Amino acid sequence: MSESKKMSLTVKVLVGMVLGIIVGLAINVLGLNASGSFINEYIVNGLFLVIGKMFVNALKMLVVPLVFFSLICGVCGIGNIKMLGRIGTKSFALYMLTTAIAIATAISIAAVMGIGKGMNLISDATFTGRDAPPLSQVIIDIIPKNPINSMANGDMLPIIFFSILVGISMLLVGRKAKSFIEGAEIANEIMMKMVNIVMAVAPYAVFALIAKAMSDLGMGLLASLAGYVMVLVGSLMFHLFVTMMIVLKIFSGLSPVKFIKKIRTAQVFAFSTASSNATIPVTLRTVTKRFGVNNSVASFTVPFGATINMDGTAIMQGVATVFIANVYGVDLGITGYLTVILMSVLASIGTAGVPGVGLIMLSMVFVQVGLPIEGIGLVLGVDRLMDMIRTAVNVSGDAVVSTVVAKSEGKLDVDVYNDPDAGMIDTDESIHIDETVEVEMAEIVEETKDRK
Ligand code: ASP
């Protein structure tokens, strides 16, 4: 297959994204999305909505079985409980550390810029905080009462716990579990093929998702909140391109440029779905096939990161806190800001990577430092767009930590990392079934029938 054909999926997804931005903004600016209009009813809230939601469903459909099987394979692949413990400890420490750095930087930048000072914003949007579970409950719930229930709800931490336990128990059973291990390996491979199939339709779906999101944007709000938006986006970019790349370089010695190039596809998925959880299949694929991280590390660090690591979200909380405190003329003082850092880091552990969860975390932070929760209404209007951007940062952080941990454990294939074409998806190949395979499969089915 020629190089240009191999490149096509990444390029197509990017084209889908750019076209989505252009078409969505055009619909918004030209006012074609007026309620009741044909474009609004049938295109934006018809075609785009349906295609986008179907695609997000397809991604979510993959998450639970993929995490389950890849983790079982991962644990059996390591075969060393001590190493497993080390991978867990290192990734947890790095996730928490980077989140704390993220929010501390964000607070500093926002405070220096003095955003929101002297502003007199009035918002019609009302925000009522929802309760997030207390940390003690989050810790208790790591152990599932009923693993099937956790799987049905997509609760990541108990699923991770159960899958690791299954893997460890398989190791304890030893040789007798051989066919089960082989079965899990095959199931994992099948799930990875499903990821390829879903990714093959991504260019169109990404277009639909982004066009819909952009056409719904409140342009007027963007302008009135320009200070907030600019400081937030600037802090997110600083964290992604400077802080995280320094972390990558210092802890692994690997090239940040290669990282930035290869993470693009996962970032576009995160951007268009605004969900780290729904992006797990793509992050896992990118980290293993494109970066060369062994599945034994990635199968744990990626779903774990999607749940507990939210650098971008923490940055939003830092900037929003400073902004709203300034608007309301509240001086939080150093203790107040330290509480914000601590609360944000803790809140990220217990909340899943799904759209809009950042605002719920923010309301927890506000309660703690005594800022008015209604203040969140001020930033509500631009939050969807900010959510898309911060989710891309969240997912990139998961990939950085996975790569660093894998490198430190000798579980990274540096040749794959350095090869620009490694793991590139070829759309034609990924959804092409070989004729000989079709015949072979039919024969296997016949043979199996005869055996009965
Ligand atoms: N949407 C984000 C994520 O999935 C969480 C948030 O900031 O709301 O990572």
Tab-separated table of C-alpha atoms and ligand atoms in Angstrom:
chain	number	residue	atom	x	y	z
A	1	MET	CA	0.000	0.000	0.000
A	2	SER	CA	1.405	3.387	-0.921
A	3	GLU	CA	2.409	5.853	1.767
A	4	SER	CA	-0.107	8.427	0.605
A	5	LYS	CA	-2.928	5.913	0.991
A	6	LYS	CA	-1.669	4.926	4.435
A	7	MET	CA	-1.732	8.541	5.516
A	8	SER	CA	-5.269	8.985	4.443
A	9	LEU	CA	-7.174	8.369	7.682
A	10	THR	CA	-5.344	10.930	9.824
A	11	VAL	CA	-5.549	13.455	7.025
A	12	LYS	CA	-9.214	12.675	6.374
A	13	VAL	CA	-10.074	13.077	10.061
A	14	LEU	CA	-8.319	16.440	10.131
A	15	VAL	CA	-10.110	17.508	6.967
A	16	GLY	CA	-13.403	16.422	8.577
A	17	MET	CA	-12.584	18.545	11.597
A	18	VAL	CA	-11.651	21.660	9.612
A	19	LEU	CA	-14.702	21.347	7.351
A	20	GLY	CA	-16.866	20.816	10.434
A	21	ILE	CA	-15.524	24.027	11.966
A	22	ILE	CA	-16.089	25.984	8.749
A	23	VAL	CA	-19.586	24.668	8.042
A	24	GLY	CA	-20.668	24.937	11.701
A	25	LEU	CA	-19.395	28.478	12.069
A	26	ALA	CA	-20.964	29.477	8.743
A	27	ILE	CA	-24.342	28.152	9.909
A	28	ASN	CA	-23.936	30.031	13.184
A	29	VAL	CA	-22.713	33.334	11.769
A	30	LEU	CA	-25.262	33.396	8.946
A	31	GLY	CA	-28.005	32.658	11.447
A	32	LEU	CA	-29.102	29.561	9.516
A	33	ASN	CA	-29.718	27.725	12.763
A	34	ALA	CA	-32.749	29.778	13.730
A	35	SER	CA	-35.179	27.474	15.471
A	36	GLY	CA	-37.782	26.074	13.122
A	37	SER	CA	-35.618	26.602	10.027
A	38	PHE	CA	-34.939	23.687	7.686
A	39	ILE	CA	-31.204	23.697	8.415
A	40	ASN	CA	-31.762	23.715	12.146
A	41	GLU	CA	-34.444	21.023	12.174
A	42	TYR	CA	-33.142	18.632	9.543
A	43	ILE	CA	-29.437	19.262	9.194
A	44	VAL	CA	-28.001	20.460	12.515
A	45	ASN	CA	-30.459	18.743	14.852
A	46	GLY	CA	-31.242	16.038	12.330
A	47	LEU	CA	-28.421	14.676	10.222
A	48	PHE	CA	-25.436	16.028	12.194
A	49	LEU	CA	-26.938	15.137	15.547
A	50	VAL	CA	-27.855	11.595	14.512
A	51	ILE	CA	-24.525	10.801	12.844
A	52	GLY	CA	-22.577	12.314	15.748
A	53	LYS	CA	-24.521	10.494	18.449
A	54	MET	CA	-24.346	7.181	16.589
A	55	PHE	CA	-20.593	7.552	16.357
A	56	VAL	CA	-20.159	8.387	20.036
A	57	ASN	CA	-22.342	5.381	20.856
A	58	ALA	CA	-20.124	3.214	18.670
A	59	LEU	CA	-17.030	4.390	20.552
A	60	LYS	CA	-18.676	3.867	23.940
A	61	MET	CA	-19.776	0.407	22.820
A	62	LEU	CA	-16.118	-0.576	22.497
A	63	VAL	CA	-14.864	0.779	25.809
A	64	VAL	CA	-15.952	-1.838	28.347
A	65	PRO	CA	-15.096	-5.042	26.453
A	66	LEU	CA	-11.872	-3.502	25.192
A	67	VAL	CA	-10.719	-2.476	28.656
A	68	PHE	CA	-11.746	-5.819	30.125
A	69	PHE	CA	-9.933	-8.007	27.606
A	70	SER	CA	-6.886	-5.812	27.139
A	71	LEU	CA	-6.369	-5.581	30.899
A	72	ILE	CA	-6.611	-9.334	31.344
A	73	CYS	CA	-4.055	-9.743	28.566
A	74	GLY	CA	-1.974	-6.958	30.067
A	75	VAL	CA	-1.827	-8.520	33.516
A	76	CYS	CA	-1.048	-11.970	32.111
A	77	GLY	CA	1.523	-10.349	29.812
A	78	ILE	CA	3.368	-8.791	32.749
A	79	GLY	CA	3.054	-11.918	34.836
A	80	ASN	CA	4.793	-10.090	37.652
A	81	ILE	CA	2.660	-8.675	40.409
A	82	LYS	CA	5.462	-6.445	41.702
A	83	MET	CA	5.823	-4.781	38.325
A	84	LEU	CA	2.073	-4.327	38.203
A	85	GLY	CA	2.213	-2.541	41.558
A	86	ARG	CA	5.040	-0.334	40.322
A	87	ILE	CA	3.137	0.618	37.160
A	88	GLY	CA	0.104	1.472	39.282
A	89	THR	CA	2.076	3.580	41.746
A	90	LYS	CA	4.083	5.428	39.110
A	91	SER	CA	1.111	6.248	36.934
A	92	PHE	CA	-0.995	7.380	39.897
A	93	ALA	CA	1.824	9.631	41.162
A	94	LEU	CA	2.441	11.121	37.720
A	95	TYR	CA	-1.251	11.694	37.065
A	96	MET	CA	-1.675	13.533	40.355
A	97	LEU	CA	1.543	15.482	39.992
A	98	THR	CA	0.782	16.702	36.463
A	99	THR	CA	-2.757	17.673	37.463
A	100	ALA	CA	-1.428	19.679	40.422
A	101	ILE	CA	1.147	21.416	38.192
A	102	ALA	CA	-1.581	22.105	35.626
A	103	ILE	CA	-3.894	23.865	38.046
A	104	ALA	CA	-1.115	25.733	39.831
A	105	THR	CA	0.118	27.104	36.486
A	106	ALA	CA	-3.405	28.000	35.445
A	107	ILE	CA	-4.098	29.889	38.688
A	108	SER	CA	-0.812	31.779	38.359
A	109	ILE	CA	-1.416	32.770	34.733
A	110	ALA	CA	-5.011	33.818	35.433
A	111	ALA	CA	-3.997	35.780	38.541
A	112	VAL	CA	-1.190	37.596	36.733
A	113	MET	CA	-3.553	38.478	33.886
A	114	GLY	CA	-6.116	39.632	36.436
A	115	ILE	CA	-9.008	38.261	34.395
A	116	GLY	CA	-12.483	39.272	35.448
A	117	LYS	CA	-11.300	42.248	37.518
A	118	GLY	CA	-13.670	45.170	37.304
A	119	MET	CA	-16.064	43.217	35.085
A	120	ASN	CA	-19.715	43.477	35.647
A	121	LEU	CA	-21.132	40.416	34.032
A	122	ILE	CA	-24.711	39.428	34.313
A	123	SER	CA	-25.699	36.035	33.133
A	124	ASP	CA	-29.122	34.595	32.384
A	125	ALA	CA	-27.676	31.102	32.468
A	126	THR	CA	-28.274	29.449	35.785
A	127	PHE	CA	-26.089	26.727	37.114
A	128	THR	CA	-27.184	24.460	39.863
A	129	GLY	CA	-24.417	22.315	41.252
A	130	ARG	CA	-24.810	18.587	41.342
A	131	ASP	CA	-23.244	16.462	43.996
A	132	ALA	CA	-20.235	14.402	43.162
A	133	PRO	CA	-19.566	11.390	45.399
A	134	PRO	CA	-17.325	11.951	48.432
A	135	LEU	CA	-13.811	10.534	48.162
A	136	SER	CA	-14.503	7.819	50.744
A	137	GLN	CA	-17.346	6.517	48.543
A	138	VAL	CA	-15.134	6.632	45.461
A	139	ILE	CA	-12.569	4.486	47.264
A	140	ILE	CA	-15.219	2.040	48.506
A	141	ASP	CA	-16.711	1.776	45.018
A	142	ILE	CA	-13.398	0.721	43.481
A	143	ILE	CA	-14.450	-2.759	44.548
A	144	PRO	CA	-17.570	-3.639	42.580
A	145	LYS	CA	-20.473	-5.262	44.361
A	146	ASN	CA	-21.511	-6.584	41.027
A	147	PRO	CA	-19.006	-6.430	38.174
A	148	ILE	CA	-21.698	-6.876	35.541
A	149	ASN	CA	-23.502	-3.868	36.946
A	150	SER	CA	-20.296	-1.810	36.841
A	151	MET	CA	-19.761	-2.882	33.259
A	152	ALA	CA	-23.328	-1.994	32.351
A	153	ASN	CA	-22.810	1.467	33.855
A	154	GLY	CA	-19.330	1.856	32.381
A	155	ASP	CA	-17.841	2.592	35.820
A	156	MET	CA	-14.179	2.505	34.995
A	157	LEU	CA	-12.432	2.078	38.357
A	158	PRO	CA	-14.384	-1.032	39.441
A	159	ILE	CA	-14.028	-2.476	35.912
A	160	ILE	CA	-10.261	-1.956	36.109
A	161	PHE	CA	-10.169	-3.557	39.555
A	162	PHE	CA	-12.197	-6.588	38.472
A	163	SER	CA	-10.227	-7.122	35.257
A	164	ILE	CA	-6.903	-6.974	37.090
A	165	LEU	CA	-8.187	-9.455	39.641
A	166	VAL	CA	-9.310	-11.822	36.879
A	167	GLY	CA	-5.862	-11.529	35.275
A	168	ILE	CA	-4.045	-12.178	38.557
A	169	SER	CA	-6.283	-15.163	39.304
A	170	MET	CA	-5.570	-16.562	35.858
A	171	LEU	CA	-1.867	-16.350	36.655
A	172	LEU	CA	-2.536	-18.184	39.907
A	173	VAL	CA	-4.420	-20.931	38.080
A	174	GLY	CA	-1.440	-21.266	35.759
A	175	ARG	CA	-1.298	-23.728	32.823
A	176	LYS	CA	-4.907	-24.798	33.195
A	177	ALA	CA	-5.978	-21.242	32.305
A	178	LYS	CA	-4.032	-21.395	29.016
A	179	SER	CA	-7.074	-21.594	26.757
A	180	PHE	CA	-8.735	-18.748	28.671
A	181	ILE	CA	-5.646	-16.584	28.166
A	182	GLU	CA	-5.593	-17.451	24.475
A	183	GLY	CA	-9.289	-16.636	24.287
A	184	ALA	CA	-8.706	-13.255	25.934
A	185	GLU	CA	-5.848	-12.514	23.518
A	186	ILE	CA	-8.101	-13.303	20.568
A	187	ALA	CA	-10.973	-11.284	22.046
A	188	ASN	CA	-8.598	-8.374	22.521
A	189	GLU	CA	-7.488	-8.621	18.913
A	190	ILE	CA	-11.103	-8.718	17.762
A	191	MET	CA	-11.876	-5.610	19.821
A	192	MET	CA	-8.915	-3.820	18.277
A	193	LYS	CA	-10.284	-4.654	14.824
A	194	MET	CA	-13.594	-3.143	15.902
A	195	VAL	CA	-11.737	0.011	16.878
A	196	ASN	CA	-10.327	0.142	13.340
A	197	ILE	CA	-13.786	-0.291	11.827
A	198	VAL	CA	-15.240	2.526	13.919
A	199	MET	CA	-12.264	4.743	13.170
A	200	ALA	CA	-12.752	4.190	9.464
A	201	VAL	CA	-15.982	6.216	9.555
A	202	ALA	CA	-14.475	8.882	11.807
A	203	PRO	CA	-13.864	11.564	9.161
A	204	TYR	CA	-17.605	11.889	8.468
A	205	ALA	CA	-18.631	11.559	12.093
A	206	VAL	CA	-16.043	14.069	13.278
A	207	PHE	CA	-17.359	16.465	10.661
A	208	ALA	CA	-20.931	16.017	11.923
A	209	LEU	CA	-20.003	16.318	15.606
A	210	ILE	CA	-17.933	19.441	15.141
A	211	ALA	CA	-20.308	21.131	12.705
A	212	LYS	CA	-23.114	20.637	15.222
A	213	ALA	CA	-21.043	21.918	18.153
A	214	MET	CA	-19.845	24.969	16.230
A	215	SER	CA	-23.274	25.893	14.942
A	216	ASP	CA	-24.559	25.825	18.526
A	217	LEU	CA	-21.813	28.176	19.765
A	218	GLY	CA	-22.847	31.425	21.334
A	219	MET	CA	-20.637	33.822	19.387
A	220	GLY	CA	-21.731	36.842	21.394
A	221	LEU	CA	-20.813	35.072	24.594
A	222	LEU	CA	-17.406	34.170	23.212
A	223	ALA	CA	-16.751	37.854	22.627
A	224	SER	CA	-17.907	38.992	26.061
A	225	LEU	CA	-15.849	36.284	27.723
A	226	ALA	CA	-12.826	36.839	25.485
A	227	GLY	CA	-10.482	37.370	28.466
A	228	TYR	CA	-11.544	34.150	30.160
A	229	VAL	CA	-11.447	32.160	26.929
A	230	MET	CA	-8.028	33.470	25.896
A	231	VAL	CA	-6.388	32.858	29.267
A	232	LEU	CA	-7.955	29.406	29.487
A	233	VAL	CA	-6.949	28.331	25.990
A	234	GLY	CA	-3.477	29.857	26.484
A	235	SER	CA	-2.991	27.943	29.746
A	236	LEU	CA	-4.191	24.714	28.121
A	237	MET	CA	-1.766	25.138	25.241
A	238	PHE	CA	1.068	26.017	27.624
A	239	HIS	CA	0.436	22.862	29.611
A	240	LEU	CA	0.216	20.664	26.534
A	241	PHE	CA	3.136	22.022	24.545
A	242	VAL	CA	5.490	23.131	27.323
A	243	THR	CA	4.857	21.438	30.674
A	244	MET	CA	3.890	18.005	29.374
A	245	MET	CA	6.606	17.965	26.762
A	246	ILE	CA	9.178	18.800	29.441
A	247	VAL	CA	7.774	15.944	31.549
A	248	LEU	CA	8.029	13.610	28.537
A	249	LYS	CA	11.583	14.652	27.726
A	250	ILE	CA	12.891	14.585	31.302
A	251	PHE	CA	11.315	11.288	32.324
A	252	SER	CA	11.700	9.348	29.074
A	253	GLY	CA	14.190	11.170	26.854
A	254	LEU	CA	11.810	10.676	23.903
A	255	SER	CA	11.134	13.234	21.177
A	256	PRO	CA	8.256	15.624	21.984
A	257	VAL	CA	7.903	16.502	18.286
A	258	LYS	CA	7.112	12.890	17.398
A	259	PHE	CA	4.670	12.763	20.279
A	260	ILE	CA	2.804	15.850	19.149
A	261	LYS	CA	2.568	14.550	15.585
A	262	LYS	CA	1.283	11.126	16.541
A	263	ILE	CA	-1.184	12.150	19.229
A	264	ARG	CA	-3.168	14.267	16.760
A	265	THR	CA	-5.785	11.666	15.860
A	266	ALA	CA	-6.609	10.917	19.495
A	267	GLN	CA	-6.817	14.648	20.161
A	268	VAL	CA	-9.317	15.144	17.337
A	269	PHE	CA	-11.468	12.324	18.735
A	270	ALA	CA	-11.290	13.865	22.208
A	271	PHE	CA	-12.076	17.299	20.809
A	272	SER	CA	-15.106	16.131	18.861
A	273	THR	CA	-16.585	13.862	21.537
A	274	ALA	CA	-15.565	15.959	24.606
A	275	SER	CA	-15.177	12.672	26.442
A	276	SER	CA	-11.940	11.032	27.586
A	277	ASN	CA	-13.917	7.879	28.309
A	278	ALA	CA	-15.367	7.574	24.827
A	279	THR	CA	-11.889	8.230	23.421
A	280	ILE	CA	-10.323	5.305	25.352
A	281	PRO	CA	-10.375	2.956	22.329
A	282	VAL	CA	-8.540	5.503	20.181
A	283	THR	CA	-6.077	6.508	22.919
A	284	LEU	CA	-5.319	2.858	23.606
A	285	ARG	CA	-4.767	2.188	19.931
A	286	THR	CA	-2.583	5.269	19.470
A	287	VAL	CA	-0.475	4.565	22.527
A	288	THR	CA	0.118	0.894	21.714
A	289	LYS	CA	0.353	0.869	17.914
A	290	ARG	CA	1.725	4.340	17.214
A	291	PHE	CA	3.922	4.951	20.279
A	292	GLY	CA	4.990	1.352	20.900
A	293	VAL	CA	3.780	1.194	24.507
A	294	ASN	CA	3.324	-2.440	25.473
A	295	ASN	CA	-0.293	-3.435	26.075
A	296	SER	CA	0.673	-4.611	29.570
A	297	VAL	CA	1.192	-0.961	30.546
A	298	ALA	CA	-1.286	0.825	28.268
A	299	SER	CA	-4.237	-1.444	29.099
A	300	PHE	CA	-3.986	-0.115	32.645
A	301	THR	CA	-2.685	3.446	32.296
A	302	VAL	CA	-5.102	4.539	29.552
A	303	PRO	CA	-8.478	3.691	31.170
A	304	PHE	CA	-7.060	4.673	34.567
A	305	GLY	CA	-5.939	8.024	33.164
A	306	ALA	CA	-9.253	8.632	31.409
A	307	THR	CA	-10.885	8.425	34.820
A	308	ILE	CA	-8.473	10.038	37.238
A	309	ASN	CA	-6.261	12.273	35.109
A	310	MET	CA	-7.764	15.551	33.992
A	311	ASP	CA	-5.123	18.195	33.523
A	312	GLY	CA	-7.212	20.226	31.109
A	313	THR	CA	-10.196	20.134	33.430
A	314	ALA	CA	-8.034	21.197	36.367
A	315	ILE	CA	-6.758	24.123	34.301
A	316	MET	CA	-10.327	25.195	33.568
A	317	GLN	CA	-11.101	25.044	37.275
A	318	GLY	CA	-8.085	27.179	38.135
A	319	VAL	CA	-8.864	29.828	35.520
A	320	ALA	CA	-12.609	29.819	36.282
A	321	THR	CA	-11.977	30.186	40.015
A	322	VAL	CA	-9.740	33.218	39.566
A	323	PHE	CA	-12.127	34.694	36.999
A	324	ILE	CA	-15.270	34.314	39.073
A	325	ALA	CA	-13.546	35.341	42.312
A	326	ASN	CA	-12.433	38.536	40.557
A	327	VAL	CA	-15.859	39.218	39.065
A	328	TYR	CA	-17.426	38.881	42.513
A	329	GLY	CA	-14.563	40.802	44.112
A	330	VAL	CA	-13.680	37.942	46.465
A	331	ASP	CA	-10.084	37.587	47.609
A	332	LEU	CA	-9.398	33.912	48.119
A	333	GLY	CA	-5.889	34.396	49.424
A	334	ILE	CA	-3.127	31.837	49.266
A	335	THR	CA	-4.948	29.317	51.489
A	336	GLY	CA	-8.016	29.579	49.304
A	337	TYR	CA	-5.993	28.819	46.194
A	338	LEU	CA	-4.160	25.937	47.838
A	339	THR	CA	-7.557	24.493	48.755
A	340	VAL	CA	-8.616	24.892	45.121
A	341	ILE	CA	-5.546	22.940	43.961
A	342	LEU	CA	-6.121	20.151	46.467
A	343	MET	CA	-9.849	19.940	45.792
A	344	SER	CA	-9.402	19.832	42.024
A	345	VAL	CA	-6.845	17.064	42.214
A	346	LEU	CA	-9.047	15.024	44.544
A	347	ALA	CA	-12.193	15.727	42.558
A	348	SER	CA	-10.562	14.436	39.384
A	349	ILE	CA	-10.114	11.006	40.996
A	350	GLY	CA	-13.772	10.408	41.583
A	351	THR	CA	-15.276	11.789	38.397
A	352	ALA	CA	-15.429	10.048	35.044
A	353	GLY	CA	-14.143	11.600	31.838
A	354	VAL	CA	-17.474	12.490	30.282
A	355	PRO	CA	-18.735	15.739	28.737
A	356	GLY	CA	-19.345	18.587	31.141
A	357	VAL	CA	-18.160	16.842	34.270
A	358	GLY	CA	-15.622	19.626	34.808
A	359	LEU	CA	-18.389	21.991	35.837
A	360	ILE	CA	-19.638	19.580	38.478
A	361	MET	CA	-16.120	19.378	39.852
A	362	LEU	CA	-15.956	23.156	39.793
A	363	SER	CA	-19.088	23.409	41.916
A	364	MET	CA	-17.436	21.137	44.525
A	365	VAL	CA	-14.430	23.432	44.556
A	366	PHE	CA	-16.621	26.519	44.907
A	367	VAL	CA	-18.512	25.076	47.862
A	368	GLN	CA	-15.203	24.351	49.557
A	369	VAL	CA	-13.745	27.846	49.134
A	370	GLY	CA	-17.039	29.663	49.566
A	371	LEU	CA	-17.512	31.108	46.089
A	372	PRO	CA	-21.106	31.465	44.854
A	373	ILE	CA	-22.101	28.496	42.704
A	374	GLU	CA	-24.317	30.735	40.554
A	375	GLY	CA	-21.049	32.293	39.390
A	376	ILE	CA	-20.510	29.198	37.258
A	377	GLY	CA	-23.439	30.394	35.151
A	378	LEU	CA	-21.104	33.088	33.812
A	379	VAL	CA	-18.900	30.616	32.000
A	380	LEU	CA	-21.608	28.109	31.132
A	381	GLY	CA	-22.239	29.466	27.656
A	382	VAL	CA	-18.720	28.852	26.421
A	383	ASP	CA	-18.164	25.650	28.308
A	384	ARG	CA	-18.949	23.199	25.536
A	385	LEU	CA	-16.162	24.571	23.363
A	386	MET	CA	-13.803	24.763	26.331
A	387	ASP	CA	-14.763	21.181	27.229
A	388	MET	CA	-13.752	20.008	23.756
A	389	ILE	CA	-10.349	21.670	24.018
A	390	ARG	CA	-9.623	20.574	27.581
A	391	THR	CA	-10.613	16.978	26.799
A	392	ALA	CA	-7.928	16.917	24.074
A	393	VAL	CA	-5.435	18.044	26.736
A	394	ASN	CA	-6.704	15.418	29.202
A	395	VAL	CA	-6.245	12.636	26.678
A	396	SER	CA	-2.773	13.875	25.713
A	397	GLY	CA	-1.798	13.753	29.392
A	398	ASP	CA	-2.933	10.121	29.592
A	399	ALA	CA	-0.737	9.315	26.601
A	400	VAL	CA	2.315	11.142	28.013
A	401	VAL	CA	2.114	9.303	31.329
A	402	SER	CA	1.534	5.940	29.613
A	403	THR	CA	4.624	6.517	27.473
A	404	VAL	CA	6.798	7.663	30.392
A	405	VAL	CA	5.769	4.752	32.624
A	406	ALA	CA	6.280	2.224	29.803
A	407	LYS	CA	9.734	3.618	29.011
A	408	SER	CA	10.789	3.438	32.658
A	409	GLU	CA	9.702	-0.208	32.857
A	410	GLY	CA	11.395	-1.240	29.605
A	411	LYS	CA	7.950	-1.747	28.079
A	412	LEU	CA	8.269	0.712	25.209
A	413	ASP	CA	9.384	-0.194	21.707
A	414	VAL	CA	11.507	2.843	20.852
A	415	ASP	CA	11.691	1.850	17.165
A	416	VAL	CA	7.913	2.011	16.914
A	417	TYR	CA	7.911	5.371	18.738
A	418	ASN	CA	10.453	6.800	16.322
A	419	ASP	CA	8.831	5.383	13.184
A	420	PRO	CA	6.504	8.091	11.818
A	421	ASP	CA	4.382	5.521	9.947
A	422	ALA	CA	4.041	2.948	12.717
A	423	GLY	CA	0.452	1.924	13.392
A	424	MET	CA	-0.986	4.238	10.791
A	425	ILE	CA	-4.496	3.111	9.920
A	426	ASP	CA	-5.164	2.193	6.373
A	427	THR	CA	-8.912	2.530	5.955
A	428	ASP	CA	-9.142	0.130	3.012
A	429	GLU	CA	-7.095	-2.530	4.722
A	430	SER	CA	-8.785	-2.208	8.103
A	431	ILE	CA	-12.228	-2.983	6.774
A	432	HIS	CA	-11.255	-5.371	4.030
A	433	ILE	CA	-11.981	-9.074	4.445
A	434	ASP	CA	-9.736	-11.317	2.442
A	435	GLU	CA	-11.496	-13.791	0.136
A	436	THR	CA	-9.302	-16.638	1.320
A	437	VAL	CA	-10.267	-15.811	4.892
A	438	GLU	CA	-13.951	-15.931	3.977
A	439	VAL	CA	-13.512	-19.422	2.490
A	440	GLU	CA	-11.405	-20.567	5.427
A	441	MET	CA	-13.948	-19.329	7.976
A	442	ALA	CA	-16.779	-21.074	6.135
A	443	GLU	CA	-14.777	-24.291	6.224
A	444	ILE	CA	-14.129	-23.935	9.943
A	445	VAL	CA	-17.856	-23.456	10.570
A	446	GLU	CA	-18.639	-26.590	8.522
A	447	GLU	CA	-15.996	-28.620	10.319
A	448	THR	CA	-17.316	-27.518	13.683
A	449	LYS	CA	-20.861	-28.477	12.667
A	450	ASP	CA	-19.706	-31.925	11.532
A	451	ARG	CA	-17.933	-32.492	14.789
A	452	LYS	CA	-21.208	-32.281	16.721
B	1	ASP	N1	-14.983	16.239	29.190
B	1	ASP	C1	-13.820	16.074	29.988
B	1	ASP	C2	-13.228	14.705	29.764
B	1	ASP	O1	-13.913	13.809	29.342
B	1	ASP	C3	-14.090	16.298	31.438
B	1	ASP	C4	-14.495	17.730	31.656
B	1	ASP	O2	-13.594	18.566	31.754
B	1	ASP	O3	-15.671	18.055	31.695
B	1	ASP	O4	-12.059	14.499	30.001
